[in-house]
Coordinates of C-alpha atoms in Angstrom, one line a residue:
M1 CA 5.0 15.5 -38.1
A2 CA 4.4 15.4 -34.3
K3 CA 2.4 12.4 -33.0
T4 CA -1.1 13.1 -31.8
P5 CA -1.1 12.7 -28.0
V6 CA -3.1 9.8 -26.6
L7 CA -4.7 12.1 -24.0
T8 CA -5.7 15.7 -24.1
P9 CA -2.9 17.5 -22.2
Q10 CA -3.8 18.6 -18.7
A11 CA -2.7 22.2 -19.3
E12 CA -5.0 22.4 -22.4
D13 CA -8.2 21.1 -20.9
F14 CA -8.1 19.3 -17.5
P15 CA -11.7 18.0 -17.5
R16 CA -11.2 16.6 -21.0
W17 CA -8.0 15.0 -19.9
Y18 CA -9.8 13.4 -17.0
Q19 CA -12.5 12.0 -19.2
D20 CA -10.0 10.8 -21.8
L21 CA -8.0 9.0 -19.2
I22 CA -11.0 7.2 -17.7
N23 CA -11.9 6.0 -21.2
K24 CA -8.4 5.1 -22.6
A25 CA -7.3 3.4 -19.3
E26 CA -10.5 1.4 -19.3
L27 CA -11.6 2.5 -15.9
A28 CA -15.3 3.2 -16.4
D29 CA -18.1 4.0 -18.8
N30 CA -21.2 6.0 -18.5
G31 CA -24.3 4.0 -17.6
P32 CA -27.6 3.9 -19.5
V33 CA -29.3 6.2 -17.0
R34 CA -28.0 9.7 -16.7
G35 CA -25.5 10.0 -13.9
T36 CA -24.8 6.3 -13.5
M37 CA -21.6 4.5 -14.3
V38 CA -20.3 1.1 -15.3
I39 CA -17.0 0.5 -13.4
R40 CA -14.8 -1.7 -15.7
P41 CA -12.5 -4.4 -14.3
Y42 CA -9.4 -2.4 -14.0
G43 CA -11.2 0.5 -12.3
Y44 CA -13.0 -1.9 -10.0
G45 CA -9.7 -3.5 -9.1
L46 CA -8.6 -0.1 -7.8
W47 CA -11.8 0.1 -5.7
E48 CA -11.4 -3.5 -4.4
R49 CA -7.9 -2.6 -3.2
M50 CA -9.3 0.5 -1.5
Q51 CA -11.9 -1.7 0.1
Q52 CA -9.4 -4.1 1.4
E53 CA -7.1 -1.5 2.9
M54 CA -10.0 0.5 4.4
D55 CA -11.9 -2.6 5.7
A56 CA -8.8 -3.8 7.6
R57 CA -8.5 -0.3 9.3
I58 CA -12.2 -0.1 10.1
K59 CA -12.2 -3.5 11.7
A60 CA -9.0 -2.6 13.7
A61 CA -11.1 0.4 15.0
G62 CA -13.6 -2.2 16.4
A63 CA -16.4 -1.8 13.9
Q64 CA -18.2 -4.9 12.4
N65 CA -19.7 -5.1 8.9
A66 CA -23.4 -5.4 8.5
Y67 CA -26.0 -4.8 5.8
F68 CA -29.2 -2.8 5.8
P69 CA -31.9 -2.5 3.1
L70 CA -31.6 -0.4 0.0
F71 CA -35.2 0.8 0.4
I72 CA -36.1 3.1 3.3
P73 CA -39.7 4.1 4.2
Q74 CA -40.1 7.8 3.4
S75 CA -41.5 8.5 6.9
Y76 CA -38.1 7.6 8.4
L77 CA -36.4 10.5 6.7
T78 CA -39.0 13.0 8.0
R79 CA -38.2 12.2 11.7
E80 CA -35.0 14.3 11.7
A81 CA -36.0 17.6 10.1
E82 CA -32.6 19.0 9.2
H83 CA -31.6 15.7 7.7
V84 CA -34.6 15.4 5.4
E85 CA -34.2 19.0 4.4
G86 CA -30.6 18.5 3.5
F87 CA -31.3 15.5 1.3
A88 CA -34.7 16.3 -0.2
P89 CA -33.4 17.6 -3.5
E90 CA -31.3 14.4 -4.1
L91 CA -33.8 11.7 -3.2
A92 CA -35.0 9.0 -5.6
V93 CA -38.5 7.9 -4.4
V94 CA -40.3 4.7 -5.4
T95 CA -44.1 5.0 -5.5
H96 CA -45.0 1.9 -7.5
G97 CA -44.1 -1.7 -7.1
G98 CA -45.5 -5.0 -8.4
G99 CA -47.9 -3.1 -10.6
K100 CA -49.6 -1.3 -7.7
D101 CA -49.2 2.0 -5.8
L102 CA -47.3 1.5 -2.6
E103 CA -49.1 2.2 0.6
E104 CA -46.1 4.3 1.6
P105 CA -43.4 5.6 -0.8
V106 CA -39.9 4.3 -0.2
V107 CA -36.7 6.2 -0.7
V108 CA -33.7 4.6 -2.4
R109 CA -30.9 4.8 0.1
P110 CA -29.1 8.2 0.0
T111 CA -27.4 7.3 3.4
S112 CA -28.5 5.1 6.2
E113 CA -28.7 7.1 9.4
T114 CA -32.4 6.8 9.6
I115 CA -32.9 3.1 9.0
I116 CA -29.9 2.1 11.1
N117 CA -31.2 4.2 14.0
D118 CA -34.5 2.4 13.8
Y119 CA -32.6 -0.9 14.5
F120 CA -30.2 0.7 17.0
S121 CA -33.2 1.6 19.0
K122 CA -34.2 -2.1 19.2
W123 CA -30.6 -3.4 19.7
V124 CA -29.5 -1.0 22.4
Q125 CA -31.0 -1.7 25.8
S126 CA -28.3 -0.9 28.4
Y127 CA -24.9 0.6 28.8
R128 CA -23.5 -3.0 28.4
D129 CA -24.6 -2.8 24.7
L130 CA -22.4 0.2 24.0
P131 CA -20.4 1.2 22.1
L132 CA -22.2 -0.3 19.1
L133 CA -19.9 0.0 16.1
I134 CA -21.3 -0.9 12.7
N135 CA -20.0 -0.4 9.1
Q136 CA -21.8 -1.1 5.8
W137 CA -20.3 -1.5 2.3
A138 CA -23.1 -0.6 -0.1
N139 CA -24.4 1.5 -3.0
V140 CA -26.3 4.7 -2.5
V141 CA -28.4 6.9 -4.8
R142 CA -28.4 10.7 -4.8
W143 CA -30.0 12.3 -7.8
E144 CA -27.0 14.2 -9.3
M145 CA -27.7 17.3 -11.5
R146 CA -24.1 17.6 -12.8
P147 CA -22.7 14.1 -13.0
R148 CA -19.0 13.3 -13.6
V149 CA -17.7 9.7 -13.5
F150 CA -16.4 8.7 -10.0
L151 CA -16.7 12.3 -8.7
R152 CA -20.4 12.9 -8.8
T153 CA -22.7 10.1 -9.9
T154 CA -26.3 9.3 -9.2
E155 CA -25.4 5.9 -7.9
F156 CA -22.0 5.3 -6.3
L157 CA -20.3 2.7 -4.0
W158 CA -19.1 3.5 -0.5
Q159 CA -18.7 2.4 3.1
E160 CA -20.8 4.1 5.8
G161 CA -20.0 3.7 9.5
H162 CA -22.6 4.2 12.2
T163 CA -21.9 4.1 15.9
A164 CA -23.7 4.6 19.2
H165 CA -21.9 5.6 22.5
A166 CA -22.8 6.2 26.1
T167 CA -21.2 9.7 26.3
Y168 CA -20.5 12.7 24.1
E169 CA -16.8 12.4 24.8
D170 CA -16.7 8.7 23.6
A171 CA -18.6 9.6 20.4
R172 CA -16.4 12.7 19.7
D173 CA -13.2 10.8 20.2
Y174 CA -14.3 7.9 18.0
A175 CA -15.3 10.3 15.1
A176 CA -11.8 11.8 15.5
Y177 CA -10.2 8.4 15.5
I178 CA -11.8 7.4 12.3
H179 CA -10.9 10.8 10.8
R180 CA -7.3 10.5 11.7
D181 CA -6.3 6.8 12.2
V182 CA -8.5 5.2 9.6
Y183 CA -9.1 7.7 6.8
A184 CA -6.0 10.0 6.9
D185 CA -3.7 7.0 7.5
F186 CA -5.1 5.3 4.4
M187 CA -5.1 8.3 2.2
V188 CA -1.6 9.4 3.1
N189 CA 0.1 6.1 3.4
V190 CA -1.7 4.1 0.7
L191 CA -3.2 6.6 -1.8
G192 CA -0.2 8.8 -1.4
I193 CA -2.4 11.9 -1.3
D194 CA -1.5 14.7 1.1
V195 CA -4.9 15.5 2.6
V196 CA -5.7 18.4 5.0
L197 CA -7.6 17.4 8.0
G198 CA -10.1 20.0 9.2
R199 CA -13.5 20.9 10.5
K200 CA -16.4 21.9 8.3
T201 CA -18.2 25.2 8.8
P202 CA -21.9 25.1 9.9
R203 CA -22.8 26.0 6.3
E204 CA -20.9 22.9 4.9
R205 CA -21.8 20.5 7.7
F206 CA -23.6 17.2 7.1
A207 CA -27.3 17.5 7.5
G208 CA -28.2 16.5 11.0
A209 CA -24.7 16.6 12.4
V210 CA -23.3 18.8 15.2
N211 CA -19.8 18.6 13.8
T212 CA -18.3 17.3 10.5
L213 CA -14.6 16.4 10.2
T214 CA -13.3 16.4 6.6
L215 CA -10.2 15.4 4.6
E216 CA -9.5 17.7 1.6
G217 CA -7.1 16.9 -1.2
M218 CA -5.7 19.3 -3.8
M219 CA -6.1 17.9 -7.3
G220 CA -3.7 18.5 -10.2
D221 CA -5.6 21.6 -11.4
G222 CA -5.6 23.2 -7.9
K223 CA -9.2 22.5 -7.0
A224 CA -10.2 20.7 -3.8
L225 CA -11.8 17.3 -3.5
Q226 CA -13.5 16.2 -0.3
M227 CA -12.1 12.7 0.1
G228 CA -14.0 11.6 3.2
T229 CA -16.0 12.8 6.2
S230 CA -16.6 11.8 9.8
H231 CA -19.6 13.2 11.6
E232 CA -20.6 13.8 15.2
L233 CA -24.3 13.4 15.2
G234 CA -24.8 14.3 18.9
T235 CA -28.2 13.1 20.0
N236 CA -30.2 14.4 17.1
F237 CA -31.1 11.0 15.6
A238 CA -31.3 9.3 19.0
K239 CA -34.1 11.8 19.9
A240 CA -35.9 11.2 16.6
F241 CA -35.8 7.4 16.9
N242 CA -35.9 7.1 20.7
T243 CA -32.5 5.4 20.8
T244 CA -31.8 5.1 24.5
Y245 CA -30.0 3.0 27.0
L246 CA -30.2 2.2 30.7
S247 CA -27.2 3.7 32.5
G248 CA -25.3 2.0 35.3
E249 CA -27.1 4.3 37.7
G250 CA -30.5 3.1 36.4
H251 CA -31.5 6.1 34.2
Q252 CA -32.7 6.1 30.6
E253 CA -30.2 8.1 28.5
L254 CA -30.0 9.0 24.9
V255 CA -27.0 7.5 23.0
W256 CA -24.5 9.8 21.3
Q257 CA -23.7 8.9 17.7
T258 CA -21.3 9.2 14.8
S259 CA -21.4 8.4 11.1
W260 CA -18.6 8.4 8.6
G261 CA -18.0 7.5 5.0
T262 CA -15.7 7.3 2.0
S263 CA -16.7 6.4 -1.6
T264 CA -15.7 5.6 -5.1
R265 CA -15.0 9.4 -5.3
M266 CA -11.6 8.4 -4.0
V267 CA -10.9 6.7 -7.4
G268 CA -11.5 10.1 -9.0
G269 CA -9.2 11.7 -6.5
L270 CA -6.5 9.2 -7.3
I271 CA -6.7 10.0 -11.0
M272 CA -6.7 13.8 -10.6
S273 CA -4.0 13.8 -7.9
H274 CA -1.4 11.5 -9.5
G275 CA -2.3 11.3 -13.2
D276 CA -0.2 13.0 -15.9
D277 CA -0.3 13.5 -19.6
N278 CA 0.7 9.9 -20.2
G279 CA -2.1 8.5 -18.0
L280 CA -2.7 7.2 -14.5
R281 CA 0.1 6.7 -11.9
V282 CA -1.0 4.2 -9.3
P283 CA 0.7 4.2 -5.9
P284 CA 2.5 0.8 -5.4
R285 CA 0.8 0.1 -2.1
L286 CA -2.6 0.4 -3.7
A287 CA -1.8 -1.2 -7.1
A288 CA -3.5 -4.5 -7.9
V289 CA -0.7 -4.9 -10.4
Q290 CA 2.6 -3.6 -9.0
V291 CA 4.8 -5.1 -11.7
V292 CA 4.0 -6.1 -15.3
V293 CA 6.6 -8.4 -16.9
M294 CA 6.5 -8.0 -20.7
A295 CA 7.8 -10.2 -23.4
I296 CA 8.9 -8.0 -26.3
K297 CA 8.9 -10.8 -28.9
G298 CA 10.0 -14.4 -29.3
D299 CA 9.2 -17.7 -27.7
E300 CA 12.3 -17.6 -25.5
A301 CA 11.3 -14.2 -24.2
V302 CA 7.9 -15.6 -23.3
A303 CA 9.4 -18.4 -21.4
K304 CA 11.7 -16.0 -19.5
V305 CA 9.0 -13.5 -18.6
R306 CA 6.8 -16.4 -17.2
E307 CA 9.8 -17.6 -15.1
V308 CA 10.5 -14.0 -13.8
G309 CA 6.9 -13.5 -13.1
E310 CA 6.6 -16.6 -10.9
T311 CA 9.9 -15.6 -9.1
L312 CA 8.5 -12.1 -8.3
K313 CA 5.1 -13.5 -7.2
A314 CA 6.9 -15.9 -4.8
A315 CA 8.7 -12.8 -3.4
G316 CA 5.3 -11.3 -2.4
L317 CA 4.9 -8.8 -5.3
R318 CA 1.6 -8.4 -7.2
V319 CA 2.6 -9.3 -10.7
H320 CA 1.0 -9.7 -14.1
V321 CA 2.8 -11.5 -17.0
D322 CA 2.1 -9.9 -20.4
D323 CA 3.2 -12.5 -23.0
R324 CA 0.9 -11.4 -25.8
V325 CA 3.6 -11.3 -28.4
D326 CA 0.9 -11.4 -31.1
T327 CA 0.0 -7.8 -30.1
P328 CA 2.6 -5.1 -31.0
F329 CA 4.9 -4.3 -28.0
G330 CA 4.5 -0.5 -28.4
R331 CA 0.7 -0.7 -28.1
R332 CA 0.9 -2.9 -25.0
A333 CA 3.5 -0.6 -23.4
V334 CA 1.3 2.5 -24.0
D335 CA -1.7 0.6 -22.5
W336 CA 0.2 -0.2 -19.3
E337 CA 1.5 3.4 -19.2
L338 CA -2.1 4.6 -19.4
K339 CA -3.1 2.2 -16.6
G340 CA -0.3 3.5 -14.4
V341 CA 1.2 0.2 -13.3
P342 CA 4.2 1.3 -11.2
V343 CA 6.9 -0.9 -12.8
R344 CA 7.3 -2.6 -16.2
I345 CA 10.0 -5.3 -16.7
E346 CA 10.6 -5.6 -20.5
I347 CA 12.5 -8.6 -21.9
G348 CA 13.4 -9.3 -25.5
P349 CA 16.0 -11.3 -27.4
R350 CA 18.8 -8.9 -26.7
D351 CA 18.0 -8.9 -23.0
L352 CA 18.0 -12.7 -23.0
A353 CA 21.5 -12.7 -24.5
A354 CA 22.8 -10.2 -22.0
G355 CA 21.0 -11.7 -18.9
T356 CA 19.3 -8.4 -18.4
A357 CA 15.8 -6.8 -18.5
M358 CA 14.7 -3.2 -19.0
L359 CA 13.2 -1.6 -15.9
A360 CA 10.7 1.1 -16.7
R361 CA 9.4 3.1 -13.8
R362 CA 6.0 4.8 -14.4
I363 CA 6.0 7.2 -11.4
P364 CA 9.4 9.1 -11.8
G365 CA 9.7 8.0 -15.5
G366 CA 12.7 6.6 -17.2
K367 CA 14.2 3.2 -18.0
E368 CA 17.4 1.4 -17.1
P369 CA 18.8 -2.1 -17.8
V370 CA 19.1 -4.3 -14.7
T371 CA 20.1 -8.0 -14.3
T372 CA 17.2 -10.3 -14.0
E373 CA 18.8 -11.9 -10.9
S374 CA 18.7 -8.5 -9.1
L375 CA 15.0 -7.9 -9.5
T376 CA 13.8 -9.7 -6.4
A377 CA 16.0 -7.6 -4.2
L378 CA 15.7 -4.4 -6.2
L379 CA 12.0 -4.0 -6.7
P380 CA 10.7 -3.6 -3.1
K381 CA 13.0 -0.6 -2.7
V382 CA 12.0 0.8 -6.1
L383 CA 8.3 0.5 -5.1
D384 CA 8.8 2.1 -1.7
D385 CA 10.7 5.0 -3.3
D386 CA 8.0 5.6 -5.8
Q387 CA 5.3 5.5 -3.2
A388 CA 7.2 8.2 -1.2
L389 CA 7.7 10.3 -4.3
L390 CA 3.9 10.5 -5.1
L391 CA 3.2 11.7 -1.6
E392 CA 6.0 14.2 -1.7
Q393 CA 4.7 15.5 -5.1
S394 CA 1.2 15.8 -3.7
R395 CA 2.4 17.7 -0.6
R396 CA 4.7 20.0 -2.6
R397 CA 1.8 20.9 -5.0
R398 CA -0.5 21.8 -2.1
E399 CA 2.2 23.9 -0.3
D400 CA 3.3 25.7 -3.5
R401 CA -0.3 26.5 -4.5
T402 CA -1.6 27.7 -1.1
T403 CA -1.6 31.4 -0.5
D404 CA -2.0 33.2 2.8
V405 CA -4.5 36.1 2.3
S406 CA -6.2 38.7 4.5
T407 CA -9.3 39.7 2.5
V408 CA -12.3 38.0 0.9
A409 CA -11.3 39.4 -2.5
E410 CA -7.8 38.0 -2.2
A411 CA -9.2 34.6 -1.1
A412 CA -11.5 34.5 -4.2
E413 CA -8.6 35.6 -6.5
A414 CA -6.3 32.8 -5.2
A415 CA -9.0 30.2 -5.6
T416 CA -10.0 31.4 -9.1
A417 CA -6.4 31.3 -10.2
G418 CA -6.3 27.6 -9.4
G419 CA -5.0 27.3 -5.9
W420 CA -6.1 27.4 -2.2
A421 CA -6.2 30.4 0.2
R422 CA -5.7 30.5 3.9
I423 CA -7.5 33.3 5.7
P424 CA -8.3 33.8 9.4
W425 CA -11.8 32.6 10.1
A426 CA -12.4 35.6 12.3
T427 CA -11.7 37.8 9.3
L428 CA -13.8 35.8 6.8
G429 CA -16.7 34.8 9.0
E430 CA -20.1 33.5 7.7
E431 CA -20.7 36.7 5.8
G432 CA -17.5 36.4 3.9
E433 CA -18.2 32.7 3.3
A434 CA -21.6 33.5 1.8
A435 CA -19.9 36.1 -0.5
L436 CA -17.4 33.5 -1.7
A437 CA -20.2 31.1 -2.4
E438 CA -21.6 33.5 -4.9
Q439 CA -18.4 33.2 -6.9
A440 CA -18.4 29.3 -6.7
V441 CA -15.7 29.4 -4.1
S442 CA -16.2 27.6 -0.8
V443 CA -14.6 27.2 2.6
R444 CA -13.3 23.6 2.5
C445 CA -12.5 23.3 6.1
L446 CA -11.3 25.1 9.2
V447 CA -7.8 24.3 10.6
A448 CA -5.8 25.6 13.6
E449 CA -2.8 27.7 12.9
D450 CA -0.5 24.7 13.5
G451 CA -2.5 22.6 11.0
S452 CA -4.4 20.6 13.6
V453 CA -8.2 20.3 13.8
P454 CA -9.7 23.1 15.9
E455 CA -11.9 22.0 18.8
S456 CA -14.7 24.4 17.9
D457 CA -15.8 26.7 15.0
D458 CA -14.7 29.8 16.8
A459 CA -11.5 28.5 18.5
P460 CA -8.8 31.3 18.6
G461 CA -6.5 31.3 15.7
T462 CA -8.7 29.2 13.4
V463 CA -7.9 29.5 9.7
A464 CA -10.2 28.8 6.8
I465 CA -9.0 26.9 3.8
V466 CA -10.7 28.4 0.7
A467 CA -10.9 26.9 -2.8
R468 CA -13.0 25.9 -5.8
A469 CA -14.1 22.3 -5.4
Y470 CA -15.3 19.3 -7.2

């Protein structure tokens, strides 16, 4: 009799596979309020590593971390009409506090452009105060009608950057820098996900922005996931909050602004991009545990795995020693497989006698015996190779499942079949985009023919990337 699979196979039911994996790999649980989530330690460890990698890149871009209140006066959101209109359906509003009606309702932070601008208008006095580059790590609340853990939750964790600049060019270039050198660099080189960098259409643009830059990743089922965005806000919020500066020539000028963010949605993207029917596959550069050293059974094996673990830690690897010989080895091996730890080093009595260990690689699969003395030199190359393989698989999937089309009907067909379509924006246009939306298909972004980000919505040769999306 065939063994019952631990996870629902992807080909059978991808959403069920995703939910099974989150549960079996102990990443998260649903919270008590609809749409909320409890992130379990292993899942939060992934987020912490994402934070560390992103925070270093954000600081290298010159931004400093700060914190702003969770509660925002409702009147703040009404100052920028397009912004409040875009977020109105998602707002959570507090009207009572301390047993009394509040004099003014407060909104639970959906994003912080408004409250941060209120303080920017106080902090910025002259051109000497610019650029002002601020980042915040926080939680936000957007009332989600169709929640899915990590992908769409009522409360989620993120970073949001907010900047003020003296000129349009400075703001434009900074938004592009974050898009390319912070976000894309992290997603490609750490997450191992082959994202497409592009420009959002006016229909998909962030509420209150004059331009939105996006990073779109293809998931294992061919759908698109927006992994992060960087927005040019122009002077829209500066006008609403009177955020001005005294120029070198003695004139009062409006600042030009950007905002940009990534969230725990990236954990969902990691799962759906790299996971397989055996569980998660974590890129080595991201993994909180790169190597688990496992004792199969016996006191001597326990002593050896502890020794090997300390040696590998001293070599700079992130290592966990699993010496729980009172728990069956097969069960432990399946658990680590589900969690996607890149490498397992398995040592039992036979290995001790031969001076070897079994090297199990999660990403390409397979096992091979190696000498324990070779591990320190061998593992860094193994981890680098496996990191590169994940990125190559992600890129190959996107290329193989993207179709060039010439009509709206062909674009819808390609997206419905579980892939992406590329169609000239001049052919599709806003009318074709609206027609696709009726079929739950959207324009994920606009790209130039050579794959770069176009300078404007109507730049010659602009191509629309069309897909179903999460």
